[in-house]
PDB file of C-alpha atoms in Angstrom:
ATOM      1  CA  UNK A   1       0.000   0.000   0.000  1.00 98.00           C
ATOM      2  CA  UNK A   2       1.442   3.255  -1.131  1.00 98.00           C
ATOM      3  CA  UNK A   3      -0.055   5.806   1.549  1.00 98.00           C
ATOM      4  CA  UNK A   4       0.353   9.580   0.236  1.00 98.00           C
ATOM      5  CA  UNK A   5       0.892  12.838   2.654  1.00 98.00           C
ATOM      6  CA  UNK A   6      -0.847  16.125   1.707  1.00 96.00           C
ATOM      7  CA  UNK A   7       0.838  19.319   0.576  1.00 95.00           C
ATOM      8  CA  UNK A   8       3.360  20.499   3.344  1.00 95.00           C
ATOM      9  CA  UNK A   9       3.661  17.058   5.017  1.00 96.00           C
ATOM     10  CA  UNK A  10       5.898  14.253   4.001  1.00 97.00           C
ATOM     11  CA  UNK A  11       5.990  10.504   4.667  1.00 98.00           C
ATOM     12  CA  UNK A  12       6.892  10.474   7.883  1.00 97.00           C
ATOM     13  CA  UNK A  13       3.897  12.852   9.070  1.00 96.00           C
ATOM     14  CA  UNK A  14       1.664  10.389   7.183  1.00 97.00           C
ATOM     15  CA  UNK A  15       3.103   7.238   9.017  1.00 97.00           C
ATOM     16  CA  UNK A  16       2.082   9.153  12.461  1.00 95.00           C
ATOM     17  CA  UNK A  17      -1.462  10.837  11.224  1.00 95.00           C
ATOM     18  CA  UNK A  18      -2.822   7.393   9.660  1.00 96.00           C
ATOM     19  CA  UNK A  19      -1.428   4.969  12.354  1.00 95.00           C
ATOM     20  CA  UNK A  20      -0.896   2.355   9.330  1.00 97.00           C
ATOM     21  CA  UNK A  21       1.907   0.673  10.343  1.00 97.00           C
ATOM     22  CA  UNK A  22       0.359  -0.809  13.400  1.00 96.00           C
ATOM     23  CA  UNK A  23      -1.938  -2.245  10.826  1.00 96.00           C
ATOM     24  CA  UNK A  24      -0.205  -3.803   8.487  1.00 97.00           C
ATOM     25  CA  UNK A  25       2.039  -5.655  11.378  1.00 96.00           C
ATOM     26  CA  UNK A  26      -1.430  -6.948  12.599  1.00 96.00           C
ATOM     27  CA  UNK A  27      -2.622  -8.010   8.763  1.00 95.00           C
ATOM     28  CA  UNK A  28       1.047  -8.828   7.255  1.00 95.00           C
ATOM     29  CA  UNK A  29       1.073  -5.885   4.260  1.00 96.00           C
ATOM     30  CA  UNK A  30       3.272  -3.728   3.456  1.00 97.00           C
ATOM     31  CA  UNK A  31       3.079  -0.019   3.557  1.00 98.00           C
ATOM     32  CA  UNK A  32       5.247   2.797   1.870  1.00 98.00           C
ATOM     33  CA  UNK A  33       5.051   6.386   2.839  1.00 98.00           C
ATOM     34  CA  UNK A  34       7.108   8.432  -0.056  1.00 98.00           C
ATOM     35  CA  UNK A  35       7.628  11.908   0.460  1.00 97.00           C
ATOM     36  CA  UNK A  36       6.997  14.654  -2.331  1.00 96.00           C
ATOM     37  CA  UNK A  37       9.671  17.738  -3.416  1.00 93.00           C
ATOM     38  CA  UNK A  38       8.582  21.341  -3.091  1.00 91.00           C
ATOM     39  CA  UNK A  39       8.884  23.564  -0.322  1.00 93.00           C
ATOM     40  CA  UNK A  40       6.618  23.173   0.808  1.00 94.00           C
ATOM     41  CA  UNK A  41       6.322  19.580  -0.560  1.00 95.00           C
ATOM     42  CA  UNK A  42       3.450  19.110  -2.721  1.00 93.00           C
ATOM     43  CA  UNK A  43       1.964  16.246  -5.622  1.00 94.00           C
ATOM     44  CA  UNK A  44       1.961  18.051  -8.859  1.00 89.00           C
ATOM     45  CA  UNK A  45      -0.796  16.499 -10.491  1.00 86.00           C
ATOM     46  CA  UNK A  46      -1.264  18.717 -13.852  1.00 79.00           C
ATOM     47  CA  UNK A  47      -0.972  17.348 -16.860  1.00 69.00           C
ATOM     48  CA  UNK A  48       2.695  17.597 -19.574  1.00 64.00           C
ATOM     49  CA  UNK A  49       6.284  16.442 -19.111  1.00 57.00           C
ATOM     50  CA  UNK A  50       7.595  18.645 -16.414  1.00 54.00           C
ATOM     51  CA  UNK A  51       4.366  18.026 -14.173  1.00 62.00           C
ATOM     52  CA  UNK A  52       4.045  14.287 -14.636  1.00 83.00           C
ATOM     53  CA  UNK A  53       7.218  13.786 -12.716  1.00 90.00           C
ATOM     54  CA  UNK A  54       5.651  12.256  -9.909  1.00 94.00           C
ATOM     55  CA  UNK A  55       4.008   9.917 -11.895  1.00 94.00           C
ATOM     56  CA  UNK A  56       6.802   8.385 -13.121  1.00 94.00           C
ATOM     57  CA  UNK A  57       8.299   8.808  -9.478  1.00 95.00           C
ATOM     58  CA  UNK A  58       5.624   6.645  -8.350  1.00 97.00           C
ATOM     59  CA  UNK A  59       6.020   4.044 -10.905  1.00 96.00           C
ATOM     60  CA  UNK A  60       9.955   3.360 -10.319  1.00 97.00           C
ATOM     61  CA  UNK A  61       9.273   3.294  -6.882  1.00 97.00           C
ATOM     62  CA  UNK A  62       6.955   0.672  -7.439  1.00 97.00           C
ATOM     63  CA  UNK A  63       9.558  -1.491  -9.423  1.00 97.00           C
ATOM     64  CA  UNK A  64      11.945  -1.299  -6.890  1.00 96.00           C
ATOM     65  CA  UNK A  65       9.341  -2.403  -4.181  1.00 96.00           C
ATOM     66  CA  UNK A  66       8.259  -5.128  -6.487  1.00 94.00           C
ATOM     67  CA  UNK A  67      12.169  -6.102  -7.089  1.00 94.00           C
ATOM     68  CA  UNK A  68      13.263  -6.120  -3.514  1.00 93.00           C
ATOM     69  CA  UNK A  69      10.418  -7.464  -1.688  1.00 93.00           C
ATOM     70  CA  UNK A  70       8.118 -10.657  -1.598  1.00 92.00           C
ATOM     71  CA  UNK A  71       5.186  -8.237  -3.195  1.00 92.00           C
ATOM     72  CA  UNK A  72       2.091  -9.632  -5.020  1.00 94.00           C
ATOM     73  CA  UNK A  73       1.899  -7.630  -8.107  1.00 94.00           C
ATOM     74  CA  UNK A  74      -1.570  -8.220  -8.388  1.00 95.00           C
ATOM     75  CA  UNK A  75      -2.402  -6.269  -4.653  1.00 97.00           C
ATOM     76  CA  UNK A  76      -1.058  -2.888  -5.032  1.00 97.00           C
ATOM     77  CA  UNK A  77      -3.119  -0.541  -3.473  1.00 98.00           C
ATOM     78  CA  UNK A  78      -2.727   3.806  -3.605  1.00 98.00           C
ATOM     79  CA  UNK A  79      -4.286   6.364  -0.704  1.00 98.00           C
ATOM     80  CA  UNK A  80      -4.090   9.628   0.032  1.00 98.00           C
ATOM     81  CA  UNK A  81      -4.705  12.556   1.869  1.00 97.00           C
ATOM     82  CA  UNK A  82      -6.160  15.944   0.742  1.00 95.00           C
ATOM     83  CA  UNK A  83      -3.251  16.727  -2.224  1.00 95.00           C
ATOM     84  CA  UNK A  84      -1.981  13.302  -1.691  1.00 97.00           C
ATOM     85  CA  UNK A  85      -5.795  12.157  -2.426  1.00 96.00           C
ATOM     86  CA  UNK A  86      -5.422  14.224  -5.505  1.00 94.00           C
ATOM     87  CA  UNK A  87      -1.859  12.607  -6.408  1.00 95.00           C
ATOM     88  CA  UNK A  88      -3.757   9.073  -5.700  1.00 96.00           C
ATOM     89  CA  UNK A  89      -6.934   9.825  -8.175  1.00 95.00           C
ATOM     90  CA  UNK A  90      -4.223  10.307 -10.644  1.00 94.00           C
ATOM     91  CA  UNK A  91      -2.251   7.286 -10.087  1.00 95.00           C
ATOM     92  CA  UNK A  92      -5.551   5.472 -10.861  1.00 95.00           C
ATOM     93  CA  UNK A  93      -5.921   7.109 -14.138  1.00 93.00           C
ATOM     94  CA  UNK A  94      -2.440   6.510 -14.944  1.00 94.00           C
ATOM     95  CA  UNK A  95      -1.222   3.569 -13.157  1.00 96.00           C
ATOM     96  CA  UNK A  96      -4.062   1.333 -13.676  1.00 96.00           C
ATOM     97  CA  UNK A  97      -2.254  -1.317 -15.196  1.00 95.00           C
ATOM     98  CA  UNK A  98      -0.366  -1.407 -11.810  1.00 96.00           C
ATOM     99  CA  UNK A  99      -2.620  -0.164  -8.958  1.00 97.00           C
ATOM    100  CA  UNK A 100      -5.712  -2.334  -8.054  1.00 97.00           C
ATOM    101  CA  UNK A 101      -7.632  -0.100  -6.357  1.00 98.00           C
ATOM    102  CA  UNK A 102      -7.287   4.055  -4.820  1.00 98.00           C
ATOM    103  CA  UNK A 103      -8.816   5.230  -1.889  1.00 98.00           C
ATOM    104  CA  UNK A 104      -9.003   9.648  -2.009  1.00 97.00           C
ATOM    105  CA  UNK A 105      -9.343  10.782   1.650  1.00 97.00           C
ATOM    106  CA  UNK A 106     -10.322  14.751   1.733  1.00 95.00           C
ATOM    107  CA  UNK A 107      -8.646  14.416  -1.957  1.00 94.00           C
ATOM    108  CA  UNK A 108      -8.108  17.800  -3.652  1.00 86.00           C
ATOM    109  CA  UNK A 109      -7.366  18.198  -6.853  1.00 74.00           C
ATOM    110  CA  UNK A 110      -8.603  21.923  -7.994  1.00 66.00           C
ATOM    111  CA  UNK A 111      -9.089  21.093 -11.899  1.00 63.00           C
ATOM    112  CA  UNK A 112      -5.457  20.023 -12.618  1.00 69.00           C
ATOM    113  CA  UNK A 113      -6.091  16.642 -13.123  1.00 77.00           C
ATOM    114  CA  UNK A 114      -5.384  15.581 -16.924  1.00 79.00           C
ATOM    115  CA  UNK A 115      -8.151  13.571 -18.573  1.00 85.00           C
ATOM    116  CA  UNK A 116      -8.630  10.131 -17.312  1.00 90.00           C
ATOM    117  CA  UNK A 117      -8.275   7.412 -19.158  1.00 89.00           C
ATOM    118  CA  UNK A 118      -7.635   4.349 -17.461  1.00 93.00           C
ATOM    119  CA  UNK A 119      -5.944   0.757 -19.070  1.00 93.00           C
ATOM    120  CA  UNK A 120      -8.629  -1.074 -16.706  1.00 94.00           C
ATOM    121  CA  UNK A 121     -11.818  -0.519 -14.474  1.00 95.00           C
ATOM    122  CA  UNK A 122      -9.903   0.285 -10.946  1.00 96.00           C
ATOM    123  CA  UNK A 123     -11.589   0.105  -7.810  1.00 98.00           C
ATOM    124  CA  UNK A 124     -12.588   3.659  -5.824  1.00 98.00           C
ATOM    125  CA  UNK A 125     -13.132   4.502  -2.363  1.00 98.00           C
ATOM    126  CA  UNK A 126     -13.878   8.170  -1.795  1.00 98.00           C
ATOM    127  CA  UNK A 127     -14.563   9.160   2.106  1.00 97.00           C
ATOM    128  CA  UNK A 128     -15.258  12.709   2.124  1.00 96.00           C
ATOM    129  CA  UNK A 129     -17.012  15.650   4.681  1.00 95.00           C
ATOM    130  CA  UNK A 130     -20.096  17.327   3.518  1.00 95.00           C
ATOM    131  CA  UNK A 131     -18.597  20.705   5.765  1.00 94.00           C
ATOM    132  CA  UNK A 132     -14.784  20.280   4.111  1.00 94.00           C
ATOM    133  CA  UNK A 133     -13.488  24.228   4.081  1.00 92.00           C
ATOM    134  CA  UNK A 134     -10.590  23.146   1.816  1.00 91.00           C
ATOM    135  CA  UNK A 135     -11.893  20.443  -0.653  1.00 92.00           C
ATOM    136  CA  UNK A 136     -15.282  21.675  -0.596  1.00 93.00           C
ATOM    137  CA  UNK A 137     -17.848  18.974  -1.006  1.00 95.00           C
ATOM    138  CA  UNK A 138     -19.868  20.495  -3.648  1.00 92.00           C
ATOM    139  CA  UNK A 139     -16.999  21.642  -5.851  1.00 89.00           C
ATOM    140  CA  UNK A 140     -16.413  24.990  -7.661  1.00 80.00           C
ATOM    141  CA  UNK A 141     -19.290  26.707  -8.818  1.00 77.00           C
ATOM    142  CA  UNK A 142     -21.127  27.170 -10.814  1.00 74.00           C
ATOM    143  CA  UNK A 143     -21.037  23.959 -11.893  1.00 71.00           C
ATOM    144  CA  UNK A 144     -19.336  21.696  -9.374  1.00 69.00           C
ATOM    145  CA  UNK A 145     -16.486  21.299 -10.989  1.00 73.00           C
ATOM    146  CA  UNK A 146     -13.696  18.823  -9.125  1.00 79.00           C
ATOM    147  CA  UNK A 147     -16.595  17.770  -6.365  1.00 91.00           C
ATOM    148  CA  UNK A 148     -17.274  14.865  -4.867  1.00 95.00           C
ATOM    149  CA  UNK A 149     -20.295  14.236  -6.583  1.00 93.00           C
ATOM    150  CA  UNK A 150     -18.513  14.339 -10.154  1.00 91.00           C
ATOM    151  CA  UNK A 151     -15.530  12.621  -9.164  1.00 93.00           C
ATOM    152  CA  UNK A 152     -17.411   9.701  -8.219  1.00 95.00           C
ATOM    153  CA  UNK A 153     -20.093  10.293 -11.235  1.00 94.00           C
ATOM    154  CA  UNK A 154     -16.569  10.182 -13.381  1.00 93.00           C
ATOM    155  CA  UNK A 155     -15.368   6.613 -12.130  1.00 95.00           C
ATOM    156  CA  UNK A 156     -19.043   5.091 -11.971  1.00 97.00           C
ATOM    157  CA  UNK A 157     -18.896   5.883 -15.865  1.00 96.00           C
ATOM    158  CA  UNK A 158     -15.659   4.350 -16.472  1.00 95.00           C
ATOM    159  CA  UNK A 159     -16.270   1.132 -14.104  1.00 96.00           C
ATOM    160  CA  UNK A 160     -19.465   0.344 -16.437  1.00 96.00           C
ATOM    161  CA  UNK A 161     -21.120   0.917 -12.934  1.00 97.00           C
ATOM    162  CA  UNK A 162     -24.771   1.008 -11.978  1.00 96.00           C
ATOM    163  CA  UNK A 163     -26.212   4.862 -11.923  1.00 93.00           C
ATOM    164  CA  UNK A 164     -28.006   4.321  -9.244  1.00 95.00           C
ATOM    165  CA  UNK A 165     -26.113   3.352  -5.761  1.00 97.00           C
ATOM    166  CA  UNK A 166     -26.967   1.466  -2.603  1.00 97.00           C
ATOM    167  CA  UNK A 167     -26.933   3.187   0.492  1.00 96.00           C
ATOM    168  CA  UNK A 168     -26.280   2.263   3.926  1.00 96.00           C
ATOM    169  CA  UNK A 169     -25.627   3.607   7.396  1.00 92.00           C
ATOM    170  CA  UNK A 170     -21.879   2.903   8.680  1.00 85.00           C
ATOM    171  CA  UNK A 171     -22.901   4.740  12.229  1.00 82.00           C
ATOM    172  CA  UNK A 172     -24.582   8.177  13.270  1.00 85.00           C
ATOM    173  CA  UNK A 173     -22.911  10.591  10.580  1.00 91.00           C
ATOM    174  CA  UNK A 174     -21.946   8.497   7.870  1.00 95.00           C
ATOM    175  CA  UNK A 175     -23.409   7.305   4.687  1.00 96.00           C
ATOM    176  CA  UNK A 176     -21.666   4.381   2.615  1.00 97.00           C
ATOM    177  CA  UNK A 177     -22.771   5.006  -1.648  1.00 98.00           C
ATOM    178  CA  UNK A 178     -22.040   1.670  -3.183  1.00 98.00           C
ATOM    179  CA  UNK A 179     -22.907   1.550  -7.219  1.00 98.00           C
ATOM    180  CA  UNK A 180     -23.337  -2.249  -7.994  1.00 95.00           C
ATOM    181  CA  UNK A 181     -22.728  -4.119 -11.200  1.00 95.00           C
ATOM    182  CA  UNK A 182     -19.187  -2.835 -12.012  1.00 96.00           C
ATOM    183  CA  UNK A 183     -17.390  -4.496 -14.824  1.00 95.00           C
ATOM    184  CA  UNK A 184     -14.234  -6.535 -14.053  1.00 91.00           C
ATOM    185  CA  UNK A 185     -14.996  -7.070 -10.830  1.00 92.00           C
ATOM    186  CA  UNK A 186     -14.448  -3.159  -9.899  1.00 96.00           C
ATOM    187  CA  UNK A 187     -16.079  -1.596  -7.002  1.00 97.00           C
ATOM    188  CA  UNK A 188     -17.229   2.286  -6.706  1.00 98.00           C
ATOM    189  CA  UNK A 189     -17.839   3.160  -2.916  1.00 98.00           C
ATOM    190  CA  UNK A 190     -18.262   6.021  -1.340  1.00 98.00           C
ATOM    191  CA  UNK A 191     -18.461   7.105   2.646  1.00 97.00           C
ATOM    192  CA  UNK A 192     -20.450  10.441   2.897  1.00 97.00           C
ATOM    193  CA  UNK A 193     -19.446  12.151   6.504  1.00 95.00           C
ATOM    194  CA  UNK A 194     -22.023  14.501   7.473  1.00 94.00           C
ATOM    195  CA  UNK A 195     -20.585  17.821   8.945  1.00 92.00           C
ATOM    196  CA  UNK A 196     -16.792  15.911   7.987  1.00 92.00           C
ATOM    197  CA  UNK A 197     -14.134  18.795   7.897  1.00 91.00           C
ATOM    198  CA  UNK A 198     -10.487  18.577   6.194  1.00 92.00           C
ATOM    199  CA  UNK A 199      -9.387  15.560   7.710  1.00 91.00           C
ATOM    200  CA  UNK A 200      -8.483  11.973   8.165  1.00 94.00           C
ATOM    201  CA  UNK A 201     -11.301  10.101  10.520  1.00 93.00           C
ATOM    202  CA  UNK A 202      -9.741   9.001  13.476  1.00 89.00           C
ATOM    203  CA  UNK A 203      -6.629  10.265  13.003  1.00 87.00           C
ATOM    204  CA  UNK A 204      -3.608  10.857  15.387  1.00 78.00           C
ATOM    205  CA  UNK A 205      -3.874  14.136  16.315  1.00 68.00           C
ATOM    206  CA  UNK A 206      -7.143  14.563  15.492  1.00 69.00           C
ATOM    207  CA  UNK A 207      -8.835  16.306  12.985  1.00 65.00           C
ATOM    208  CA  UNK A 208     -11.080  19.069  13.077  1.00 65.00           C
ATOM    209  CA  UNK A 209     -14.724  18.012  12.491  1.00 64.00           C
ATOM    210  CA  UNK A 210     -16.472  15.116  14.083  1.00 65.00           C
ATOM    211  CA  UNK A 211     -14.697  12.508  16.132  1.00 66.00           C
ATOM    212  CA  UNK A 212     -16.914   9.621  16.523  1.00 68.00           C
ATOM    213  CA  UNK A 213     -17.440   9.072  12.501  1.00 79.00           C
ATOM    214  CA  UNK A 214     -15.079   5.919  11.158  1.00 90.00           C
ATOM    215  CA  UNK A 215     -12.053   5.526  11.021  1.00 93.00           C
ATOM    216  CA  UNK A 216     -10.060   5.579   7.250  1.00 95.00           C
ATOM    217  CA  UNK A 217      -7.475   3.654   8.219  1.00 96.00           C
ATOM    218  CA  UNK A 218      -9.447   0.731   8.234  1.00 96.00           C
ATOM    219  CA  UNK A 219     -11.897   1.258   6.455  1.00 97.00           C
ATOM    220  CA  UNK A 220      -9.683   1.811   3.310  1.00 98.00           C
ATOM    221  CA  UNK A 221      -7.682  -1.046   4.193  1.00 98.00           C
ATOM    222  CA  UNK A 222     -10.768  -3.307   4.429  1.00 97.00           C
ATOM    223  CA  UNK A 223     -11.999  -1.552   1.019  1.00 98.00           C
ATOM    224  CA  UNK A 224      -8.560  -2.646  -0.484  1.00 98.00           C
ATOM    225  CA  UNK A 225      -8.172  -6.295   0.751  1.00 96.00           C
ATOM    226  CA  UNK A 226     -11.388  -7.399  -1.125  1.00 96.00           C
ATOM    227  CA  UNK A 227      -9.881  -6.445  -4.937  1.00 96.00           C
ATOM    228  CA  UNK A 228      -7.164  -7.409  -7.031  1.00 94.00           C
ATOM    229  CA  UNK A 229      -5.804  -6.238  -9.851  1.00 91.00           C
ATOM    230  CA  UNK A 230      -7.879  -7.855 -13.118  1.00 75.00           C
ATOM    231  CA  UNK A 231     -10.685  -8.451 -10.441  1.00 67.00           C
TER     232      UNK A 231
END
């Protein structure tokens, strides 16, 4: 599991905030947390040469993983946080052929995403705040451009999922959005926080917005364990 910081942090901050290392001694994964340039450090996710960088960062990084350690190729799995959530919904566009499934947290991505056109359905987990003051929830207006709601309509289209999703209650403020009948095995899932701010649920410090929601850490691991790459 590649786990991605957002703009100013680096992996080490992400290793702390998430807690994931805990988890994958407990469940026997792996789990890298690469840092980004920039100061302060930030994903550039726009599209041409000079801006791809990280891309192709990502991808090397994943050869040498794969080359050094006893990985299954077939279980690669990308998060992120707010610009790292942005980096990650790129990575599935462009890495598809090598990442099974991406899980956005708070993912920003302001427009500068180039268009997406994935090798293979990949599977998406979005968990998002209604009351997010950075990525808002709504997107840009007037149209809603780089929203939740879009993003998700996006990847529903390109997963040959159903238009209509299933929803169910996972506790007091959150909503889980699951669109069935994805080709390829490929899941689109989505965990709606009411009143959510800019943040990772249940992370260490805390973030601002409600405490008692879920907490991402598992929830994107248990989201990731159930899909492989080619379904």
């Amino acid at each position: 599991m590649l786990a991605l910081h957002g703009a100013g942090g680096d992996g080490r901050f992400m290793q702390r905030y998430t807690g994931y290392s805990k988890l994958a001694d407990e469940r026997h994964f792996f789990v890298v947390y690469p840092s980004a340039l920039g100061s302060p450090p930030f994903w550039t996710l726009g599209d041409g040469a000079a801006k791809s960088a990280d891309v192709v960062f990502i991808r090397d990084l994943l050869d040498q993983l794969e080359g050094g350690l006893c990985v299954d190729p077939q279980r690669v799995y990308a998060v992120g946080v707010s610009n790292g959530g942005g980096m990650v919904a790129r990575l599935g566009c462009d890495l598809s052929d090598r990442i099974a499934a991406i899980a956005p947290v708070a993912g920003g991505h302001y427009n500068m995403l180039p268009a997406c056109q994935p090798a293979r359905p990949v599977s998406v987990l979005v968990i998002h705040g209604t009351a997010d003051p950075v990525v808002p929830y709504a997107g840009i207006p007037p149209d809603g451009a780089d929203g939740v709601p879009s993003f998700l309509a996006g990847w529903v289209g390109r997963d040959g999922c159903s238009q209509t999703p299933a929803q169910t209650r996972s506790g007091r403020l959150t909503v889980r959005l699951n669109w069935p009948g994805c080709v390829g095995g490929a899941s689109v899932q989505h965990l709606r926080i009411a009143g959510g701010g800019h943040q990772w649920p249940g992370s260490t410090p805390p973030g601002r917005g409600p405490r008692r929601t879920i907490m991402a850490t598992l929830e994107t691991w248990r989201f990731f364990r159930a899909h492989r790459l080619g379904g």
